[in-house]
Coordinates of C-alpha atoms in Angstrom, one line a residue:
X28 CA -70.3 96.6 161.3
X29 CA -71.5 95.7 164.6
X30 CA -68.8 95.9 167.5
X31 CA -68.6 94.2 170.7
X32 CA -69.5 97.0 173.2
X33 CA -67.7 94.9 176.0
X34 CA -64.6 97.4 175.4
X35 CA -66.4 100.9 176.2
X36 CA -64.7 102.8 179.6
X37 CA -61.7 99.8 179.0
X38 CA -57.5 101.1 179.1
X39 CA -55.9 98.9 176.1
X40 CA -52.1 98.6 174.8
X41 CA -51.6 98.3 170.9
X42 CA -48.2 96.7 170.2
X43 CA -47.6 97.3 166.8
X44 CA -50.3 100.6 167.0
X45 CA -48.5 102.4 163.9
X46 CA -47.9 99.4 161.9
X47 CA -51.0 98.0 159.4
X48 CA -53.4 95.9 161.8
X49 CA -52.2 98.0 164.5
X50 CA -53.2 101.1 163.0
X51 CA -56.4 100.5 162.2
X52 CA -57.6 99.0 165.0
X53 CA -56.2 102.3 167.1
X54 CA -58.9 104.1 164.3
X55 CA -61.7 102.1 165.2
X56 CA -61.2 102.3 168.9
X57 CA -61.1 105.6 168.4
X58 CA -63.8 106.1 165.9
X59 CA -66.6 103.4 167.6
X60 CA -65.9 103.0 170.9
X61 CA -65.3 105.1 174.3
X62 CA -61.8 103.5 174.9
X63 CA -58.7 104.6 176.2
X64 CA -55.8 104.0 173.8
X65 CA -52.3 103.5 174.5
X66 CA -49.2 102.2 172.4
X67 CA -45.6 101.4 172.3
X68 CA -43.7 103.4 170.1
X69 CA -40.7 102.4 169.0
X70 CA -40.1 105.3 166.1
X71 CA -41.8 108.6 166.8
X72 CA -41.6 109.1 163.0
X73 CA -43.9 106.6 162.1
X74 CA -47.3 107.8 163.9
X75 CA -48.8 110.0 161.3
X76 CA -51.2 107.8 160.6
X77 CA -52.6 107.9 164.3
X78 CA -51.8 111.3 165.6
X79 CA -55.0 112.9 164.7
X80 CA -56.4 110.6 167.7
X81 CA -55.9 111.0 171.3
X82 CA -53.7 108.2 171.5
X83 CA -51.2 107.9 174.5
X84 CA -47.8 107.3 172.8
X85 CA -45.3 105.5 174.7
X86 CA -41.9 105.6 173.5
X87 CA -40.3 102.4 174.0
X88 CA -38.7 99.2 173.1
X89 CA -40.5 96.1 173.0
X90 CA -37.6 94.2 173.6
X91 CA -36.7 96.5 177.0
X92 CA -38.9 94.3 180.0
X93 CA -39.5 98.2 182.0
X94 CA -40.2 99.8 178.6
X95 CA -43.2 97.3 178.0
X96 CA -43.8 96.4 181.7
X97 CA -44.1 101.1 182.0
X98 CA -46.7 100.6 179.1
X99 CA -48.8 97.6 180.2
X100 CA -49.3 98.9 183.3
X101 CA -53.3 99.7 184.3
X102 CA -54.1 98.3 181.1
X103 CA -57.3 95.5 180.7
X104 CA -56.4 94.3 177.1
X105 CA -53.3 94.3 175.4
X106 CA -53.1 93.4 171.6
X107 CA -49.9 92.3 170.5
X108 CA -49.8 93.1 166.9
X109 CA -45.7 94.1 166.9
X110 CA -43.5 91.8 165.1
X111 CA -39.9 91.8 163.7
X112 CA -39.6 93.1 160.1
X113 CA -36.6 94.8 159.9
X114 CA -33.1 94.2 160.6
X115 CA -31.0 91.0 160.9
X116 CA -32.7 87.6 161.3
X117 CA -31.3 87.7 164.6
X118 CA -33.5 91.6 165.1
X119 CA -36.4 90.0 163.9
X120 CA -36.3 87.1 166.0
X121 CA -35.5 89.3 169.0
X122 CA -38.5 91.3 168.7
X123 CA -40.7 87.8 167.8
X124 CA -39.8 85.7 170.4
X125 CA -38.4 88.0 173.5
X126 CA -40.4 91.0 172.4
X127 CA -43.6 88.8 173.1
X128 CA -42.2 87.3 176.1
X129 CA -42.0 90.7 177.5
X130 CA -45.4 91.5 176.7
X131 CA -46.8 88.1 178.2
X132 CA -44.4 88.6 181.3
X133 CA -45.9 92.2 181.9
X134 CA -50.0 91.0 181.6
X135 CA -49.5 88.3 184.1
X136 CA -48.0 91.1 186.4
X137 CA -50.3 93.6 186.0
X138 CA -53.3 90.8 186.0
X139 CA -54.7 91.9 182.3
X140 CA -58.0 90.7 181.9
X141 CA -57.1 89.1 178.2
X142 CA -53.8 89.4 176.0
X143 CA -54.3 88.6 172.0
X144 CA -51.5 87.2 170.3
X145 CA -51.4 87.7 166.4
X146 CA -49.7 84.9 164.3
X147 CA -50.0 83.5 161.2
X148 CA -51.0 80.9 159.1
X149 CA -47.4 80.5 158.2
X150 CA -46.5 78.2 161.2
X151 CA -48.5 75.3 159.5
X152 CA -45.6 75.7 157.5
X153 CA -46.2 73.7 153.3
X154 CA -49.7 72.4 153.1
X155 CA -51.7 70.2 150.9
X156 CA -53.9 70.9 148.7
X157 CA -56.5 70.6 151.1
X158 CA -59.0 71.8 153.6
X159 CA -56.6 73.3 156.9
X160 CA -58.2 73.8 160.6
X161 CA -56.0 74.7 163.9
X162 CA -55.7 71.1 164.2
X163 CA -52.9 71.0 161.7
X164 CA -49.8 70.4 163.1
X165 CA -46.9 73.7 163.4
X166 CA -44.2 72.8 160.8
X167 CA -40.6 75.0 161.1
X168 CA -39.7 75.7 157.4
X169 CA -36.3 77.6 158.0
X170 CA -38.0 81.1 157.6
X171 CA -37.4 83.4 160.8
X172 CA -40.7 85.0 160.4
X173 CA -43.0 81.6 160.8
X174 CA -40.5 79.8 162.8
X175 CA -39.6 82.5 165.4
X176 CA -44.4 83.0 165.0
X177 CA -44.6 79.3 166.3
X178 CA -41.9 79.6 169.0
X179 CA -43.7 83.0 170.1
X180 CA -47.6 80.7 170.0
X181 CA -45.5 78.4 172.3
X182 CA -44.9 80.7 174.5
X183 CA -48.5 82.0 174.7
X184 CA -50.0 78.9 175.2
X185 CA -47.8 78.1 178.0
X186 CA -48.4 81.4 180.1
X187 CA -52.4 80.4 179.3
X188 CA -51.1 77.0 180.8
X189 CA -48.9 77.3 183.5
X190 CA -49.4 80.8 184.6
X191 CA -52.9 81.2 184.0
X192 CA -52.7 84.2 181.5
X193 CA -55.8 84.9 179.7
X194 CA -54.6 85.1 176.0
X195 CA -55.8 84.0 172.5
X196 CA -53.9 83.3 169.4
X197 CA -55.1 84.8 166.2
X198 CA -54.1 83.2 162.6
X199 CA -55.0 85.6 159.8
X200 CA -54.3 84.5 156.5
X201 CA -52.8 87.5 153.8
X202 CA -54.9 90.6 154.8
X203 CA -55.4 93.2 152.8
X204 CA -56.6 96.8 152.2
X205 CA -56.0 100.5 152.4
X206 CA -52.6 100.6 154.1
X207 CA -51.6 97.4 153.7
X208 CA -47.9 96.6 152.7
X209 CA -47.8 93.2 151.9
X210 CA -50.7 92.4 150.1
X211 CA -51.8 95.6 149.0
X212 CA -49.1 98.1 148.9
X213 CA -46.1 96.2 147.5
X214 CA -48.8 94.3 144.8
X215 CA -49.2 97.0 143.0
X216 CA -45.7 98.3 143.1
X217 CA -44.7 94.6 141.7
X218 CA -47.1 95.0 139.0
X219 CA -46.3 98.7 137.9
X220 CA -42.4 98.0 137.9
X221 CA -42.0 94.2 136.1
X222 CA -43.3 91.3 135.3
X223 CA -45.2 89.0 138.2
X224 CA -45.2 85.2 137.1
X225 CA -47.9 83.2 138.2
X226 CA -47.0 79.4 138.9
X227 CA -49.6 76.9 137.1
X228 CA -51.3 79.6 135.7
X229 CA -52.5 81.1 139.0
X230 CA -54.6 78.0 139.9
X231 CA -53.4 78.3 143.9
X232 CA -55.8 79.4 146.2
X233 CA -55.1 83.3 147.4
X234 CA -57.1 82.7 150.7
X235 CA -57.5 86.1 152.1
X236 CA -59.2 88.7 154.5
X237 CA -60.0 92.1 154.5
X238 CA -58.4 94.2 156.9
X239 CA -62.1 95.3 158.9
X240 CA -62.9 91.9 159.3
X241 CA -59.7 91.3 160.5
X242 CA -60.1 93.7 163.6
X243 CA -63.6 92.7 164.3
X244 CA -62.3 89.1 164.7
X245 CA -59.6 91.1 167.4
X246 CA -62.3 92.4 169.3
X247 CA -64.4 88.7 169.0
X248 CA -61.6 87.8 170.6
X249 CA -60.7 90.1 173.4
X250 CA -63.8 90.0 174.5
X251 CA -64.9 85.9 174.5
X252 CA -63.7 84.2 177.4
X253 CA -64.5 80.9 176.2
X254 CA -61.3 81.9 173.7
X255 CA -59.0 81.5 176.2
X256 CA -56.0 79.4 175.4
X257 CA -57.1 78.5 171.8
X258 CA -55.8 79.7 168.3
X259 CA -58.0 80.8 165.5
X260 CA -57.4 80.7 161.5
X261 CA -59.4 84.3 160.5
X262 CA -60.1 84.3 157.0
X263 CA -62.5 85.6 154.1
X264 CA -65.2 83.3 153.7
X265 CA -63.7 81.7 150.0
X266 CA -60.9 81.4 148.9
X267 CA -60.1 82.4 145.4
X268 CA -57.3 82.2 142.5
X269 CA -53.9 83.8 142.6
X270 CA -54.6 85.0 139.7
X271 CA -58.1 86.6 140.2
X272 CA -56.0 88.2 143.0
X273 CA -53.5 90.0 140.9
X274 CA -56.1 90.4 138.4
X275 CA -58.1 92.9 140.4
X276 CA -54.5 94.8 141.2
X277 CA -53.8 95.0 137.3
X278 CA -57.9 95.9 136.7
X279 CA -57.3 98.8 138.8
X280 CA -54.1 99.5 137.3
X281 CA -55.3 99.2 133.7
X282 CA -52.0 97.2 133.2
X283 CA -51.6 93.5 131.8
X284 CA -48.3 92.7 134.0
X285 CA -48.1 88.8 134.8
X286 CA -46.9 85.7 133.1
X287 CA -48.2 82.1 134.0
X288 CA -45.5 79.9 134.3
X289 CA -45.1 75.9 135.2
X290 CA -44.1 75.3 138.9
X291 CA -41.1 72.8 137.0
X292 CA -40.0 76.2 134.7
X293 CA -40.4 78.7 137.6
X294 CA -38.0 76.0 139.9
X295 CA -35.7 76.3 137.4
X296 CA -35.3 80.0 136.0
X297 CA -36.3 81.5 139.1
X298 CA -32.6 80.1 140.1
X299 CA -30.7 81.0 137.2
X300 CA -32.5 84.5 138.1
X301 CA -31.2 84.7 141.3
X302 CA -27.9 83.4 140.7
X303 CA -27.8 86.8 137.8
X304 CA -28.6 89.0 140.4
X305 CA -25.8 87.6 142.9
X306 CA -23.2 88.3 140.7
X307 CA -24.6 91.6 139.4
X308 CA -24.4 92.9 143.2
X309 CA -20.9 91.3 143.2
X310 CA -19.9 93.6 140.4
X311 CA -21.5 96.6 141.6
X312 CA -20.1 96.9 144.8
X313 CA -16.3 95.6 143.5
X314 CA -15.9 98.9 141.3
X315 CA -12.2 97.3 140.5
X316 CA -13.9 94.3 139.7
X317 CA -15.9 95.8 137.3
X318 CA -13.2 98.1 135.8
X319 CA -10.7 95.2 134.9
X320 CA -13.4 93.0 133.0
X321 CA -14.7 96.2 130.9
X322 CA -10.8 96.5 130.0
X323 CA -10.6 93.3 128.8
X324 CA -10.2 92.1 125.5
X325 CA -12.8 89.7 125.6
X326 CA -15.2 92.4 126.6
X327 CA -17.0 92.6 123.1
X328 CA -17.9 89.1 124.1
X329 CA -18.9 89.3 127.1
X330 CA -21.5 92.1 126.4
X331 CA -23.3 90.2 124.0
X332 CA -23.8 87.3 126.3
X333 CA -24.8 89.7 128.8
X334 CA -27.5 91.1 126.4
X335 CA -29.2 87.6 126.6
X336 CA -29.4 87.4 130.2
X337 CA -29.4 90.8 131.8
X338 CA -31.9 93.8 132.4
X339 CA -31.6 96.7 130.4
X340 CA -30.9 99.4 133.3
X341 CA -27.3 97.3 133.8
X342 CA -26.8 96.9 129.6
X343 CA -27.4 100.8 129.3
X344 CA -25.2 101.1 132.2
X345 CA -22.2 98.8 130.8
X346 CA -22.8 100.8 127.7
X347 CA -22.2 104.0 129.4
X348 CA -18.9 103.0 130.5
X349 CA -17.8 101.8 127.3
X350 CA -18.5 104.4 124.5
X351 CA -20.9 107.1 125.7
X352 CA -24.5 107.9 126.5
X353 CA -25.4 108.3 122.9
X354 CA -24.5 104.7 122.3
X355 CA -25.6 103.4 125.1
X356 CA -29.3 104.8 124.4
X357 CA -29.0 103.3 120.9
X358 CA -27.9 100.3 121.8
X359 CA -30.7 100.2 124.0
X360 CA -33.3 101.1 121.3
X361 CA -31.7 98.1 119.3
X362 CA -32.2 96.1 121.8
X363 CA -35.9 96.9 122.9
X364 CA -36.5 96.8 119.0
X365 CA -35.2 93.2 118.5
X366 CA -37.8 91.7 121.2
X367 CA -40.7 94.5 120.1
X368 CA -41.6 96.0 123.6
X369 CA -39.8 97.0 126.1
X370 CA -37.7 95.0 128.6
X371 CA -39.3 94.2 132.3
X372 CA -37.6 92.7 135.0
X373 CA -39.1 89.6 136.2
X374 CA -39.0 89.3 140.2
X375 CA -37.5 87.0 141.7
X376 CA -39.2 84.3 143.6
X377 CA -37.4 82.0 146.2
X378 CA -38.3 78.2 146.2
X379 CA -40.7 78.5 149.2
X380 CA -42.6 81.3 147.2
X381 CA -43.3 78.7 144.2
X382 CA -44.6 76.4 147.3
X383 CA -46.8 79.3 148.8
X384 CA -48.3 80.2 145.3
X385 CA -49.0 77.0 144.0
X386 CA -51.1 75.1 147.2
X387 CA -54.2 75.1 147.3
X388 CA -54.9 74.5 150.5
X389 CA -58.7 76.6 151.6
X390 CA -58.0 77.9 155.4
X391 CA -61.3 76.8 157.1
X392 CA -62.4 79.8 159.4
X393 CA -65.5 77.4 161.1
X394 CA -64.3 77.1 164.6
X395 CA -64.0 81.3 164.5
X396 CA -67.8 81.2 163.4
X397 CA -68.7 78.7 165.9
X398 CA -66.4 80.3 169.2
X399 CA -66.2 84.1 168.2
X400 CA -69.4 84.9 166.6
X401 CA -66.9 85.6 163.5
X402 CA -68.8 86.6 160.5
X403 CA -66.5 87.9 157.4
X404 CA -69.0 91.1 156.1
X405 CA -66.5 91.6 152.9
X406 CA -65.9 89.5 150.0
X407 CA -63.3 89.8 147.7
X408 CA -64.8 92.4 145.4
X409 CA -66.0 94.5 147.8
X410 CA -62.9 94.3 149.7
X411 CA -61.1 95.8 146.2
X412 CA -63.4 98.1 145.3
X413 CA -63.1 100.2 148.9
X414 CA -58.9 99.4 148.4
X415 CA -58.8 100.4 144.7
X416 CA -60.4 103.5 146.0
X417 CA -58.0 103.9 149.0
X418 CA -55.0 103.5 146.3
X419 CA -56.6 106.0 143.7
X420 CA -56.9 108.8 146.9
X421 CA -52.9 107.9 148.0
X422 CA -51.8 108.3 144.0
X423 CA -50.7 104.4 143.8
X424 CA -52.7 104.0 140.2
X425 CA -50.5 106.2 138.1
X426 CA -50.1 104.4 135.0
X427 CA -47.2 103.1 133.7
X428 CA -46.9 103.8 129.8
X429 CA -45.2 100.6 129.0
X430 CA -47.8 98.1 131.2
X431 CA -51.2 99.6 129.9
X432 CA -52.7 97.1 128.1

C-alpha cells in the first residue's frame, strides 16, 4: 500500500495506541515510516501488542488535562483513537467527551500541526434504507457511545471554528481484521458459543472496512490540509449482506450457527429473552431466593415450565440441587434427546440491534475519494481471507463439536 511520506522525521501521539485502530497504526508507523511514536497509556498491562517497537509509552489518564497536556507536548500530529469502553456510562462518557476535550485543549496549546478525531457512523443515529453522506443530519439515540461520539464531533468542530485548531473527523463504519474485537473477535466467539439470529434473513447491508484501509484513510487525513474542519464516512467500497458477513465467520469456522428470523418475531422473543435472563440473574445472586422456591411444593411444576423456557447450563444446575449429578446429567440427556441436538443459547439482541441489522442503508465513502485520495485496496474476501488466517495463527478456529455442520 502506498503511504503518504508527509509523516517521515514527524513526533506523533496515539491515543488509544494499544487498543485495535490504535495498535495498528503504531505497527505501521513503525514498520513504513521514519516516525517518532508516542502514546498515552492508561494500563501498562495492555501493550504487548506494541512493545516490540520503540514506542515512547506514557503512563497517563486521558481524562487528567497535565497527563495529556505532558504527552502532547512537541508533538506535530495527534490521533485520537481512545474512547470510553469500560466502566459506568458515566466512565465512558467521561473519557468520550472530557477525554477529547483534553486532547483538543492540549493541540491548540502546543500549536499541533493537525489533530484526527475518530467517530463513528453511529451518530447518524437509525437510517433509511438509503444511500448516507456526511450531510446526514447527527441523531442522539439514547446510547452513550454514539451520543457522547456526536457531543465529542461538536466539540472538534468548534476548536477547528473558534480556536483555529487544525483537526478532521473520521467516520469508519464496522472495521474489521486481525485484532479486532467487535467485528472480528467477538463474531466468532458468538458463533462458536450459540445461536446468532439474523433479522429478515440477513438482507441488511453489513457496510464495512478493513482495518489497513482504515489507517491509510488516518494518514490521508493527517496529512491533507484541505481536510480541515470536515468529517469523513471511511468505508469498503460495497456493502454487502449480514448474512454473507457471518457467513464467511461460520466458512472459517466450519460451523452452521445462525437462524433468520423476521424483524416482527425477533421484536418480540428477543424481549421475552431478556426478560428470562433478568430474573435468572435475580435468582442467582439471591441464594435465599433461590433456596425457598426449590423447597417449595410447587417445585415439580415449576421445573417443567422452566424446561420450556430456560438454557440447559441453569436446568442441569436446578437439577443438581434437587436430586444429584447423576440425575441431573440424565435429565439433561432427556432433554437434549426430546429436541434431537443439543441446546444453544440464542444471544440476546436489544431493540436498537434489530434496527442496526435490518437497514440497509450503503455508507457512501465519495467525498473521502474525492478530498483524501481514499482508495479502499481490500474487498470483503480478501479482507477474510488475511483475517481467517490471523484467527487460525491466534487458535480462534477450534471447532466446536456440536456447531460443525
Amino acid at each position: 500500500m502506498n503511504w503518504p511520506d508527509e509523516l517521515n522525521g514527524k513526533q506523533v501521539l496515539i491515543t488509544g495506541g494499544t487498543g485495535f485502530i490504535g495498535g495498528r497504526l503504531v505497527e505501521i508507523l513503525k514498520t513504513d515510516y521514519d516516525v517518532n511514536v508516542r502514546v498515552l497509556v492508561s494500563n501498562m498491562a495492555n501493550v504487548a501488542r506494541i512493545a516490540r517497537f520503540s514506542v515512547d509509552m506514557i503512563k497517563g489518564d486521558i481524562c487528567n488535562p497535565e497527563d495529556v497536556e505532558r504527552a502532547v507536548e512537541g508533538c506535530d500530529y495527534v490521533f485520537h483513537c481512545a474512547y470510553g469502553n469500560k466502566g459506568s456510562r458515566e466512565d465512558r462518557r467521561r473519557v468520550n467527551i472530557e477525554g477529547t476535550r483534553n486532547v483538543l485543549s492540549a493541540s491548540l496549546n502546543h500549536n499541533v500541526k493537525k489533530v484526527i478525531y475518530l467517530s463513528t457512523i453511529m451518530v447518524y443515529g437509525d437510517t433509511s434504507d438509503a444511500e448516507i453522506t456526511e450531510t446526514a443530519p447527527r441523531k442522539f439515540s439514547g446510547g452513550v457511545y454514539s451520543d457522547t461520539k456526536i457531543e465529542a464531533e461538536n466539540l472538534a468542530f468548534d476548536y477547528h471554528t473558534n480556536k483555529g485548531l487544525p483537526v478532521t473527523i473520521l467516520q469508519p463504519t464496522a472495521v474489521y481484521g486481525p485484532f479486532a474485537p467487535v467485528w472480528s473477535t467477538n463474531v466468532i466467539d458468538k458463533l462458536k458459543k450459540g445461536t446468532v439470529m439474523l433479522i429478515n434473513k440477513g438482507e441488511g447491508l453489513c457496510n464495512g472496512v478493513y482495518i489497513d484501509d482504515m489507517v491509510n484513510a488516518i494518514l490521508l487525513a493527517a496529512v491533507n490540509k484541505d481536510a480541515e474542519g470536515k468529517a469523513f464516512i471511511i468505508s469498503g467500497n460495497q456493502p454487502i449482506s449480514w448474512k454473507e458477513f457471518y457467513g464467511y465467520y461460520e466458512n472459517m469456522l466450519g460451523c452452521s450457527s445462525t437462524q433468520d428470523i423476521s424483524e416482527a418475531d425477533a421484536t418480540v422473543y428477543m424481549a421475552r429473552l431478556r426478560t428470562r435472563k433478568s430474573v435468572l440473574k435475580v435468582l442467582r445472586e439471591d441464594k435465599e431466593m433461590l433456596s425457598s422456591l426449590l423447597e417449595t411444593p410447587f417445585i415439580s411444576n415449576i421445573r417443567k415450565a422452566a424446561m420450556k423456557i430456560l438454557p440447559q447450563p441453569v436446568l442441569f444446575s436446578i437439577n443438581k440441587k434437587l436430586k444429584g449429578n447423576a440425575h441431573a446429567q440424565a435429565t439433561a440427556k432427556k432433554d437434549r434427546d426430546i429436541n434431537h441436538k443439543p441446546l444453544k443459547p440464542v444471544h440476546v439482541m436489544s431493540d436498537a440491534d434489530i434496527q442496526f441489522f435490518k437497514t440497509k442503508a450503503h455508507f457512501k465513502i465519495d467525498k473521502a475519494k474525492k478530498m483524501l485520495g481514499y482508495e479502499p485496496r481490500y474487498n470483503f474476501e480478501d479482507g477474510m481471507k488475511i483475517t481467517e488466517l490471523w484467527a487460525e495463527a491466534a487458535n480462534l478456529l477450534d471447532k466446536n463439536p456440536q456447531h460443525v455442520k
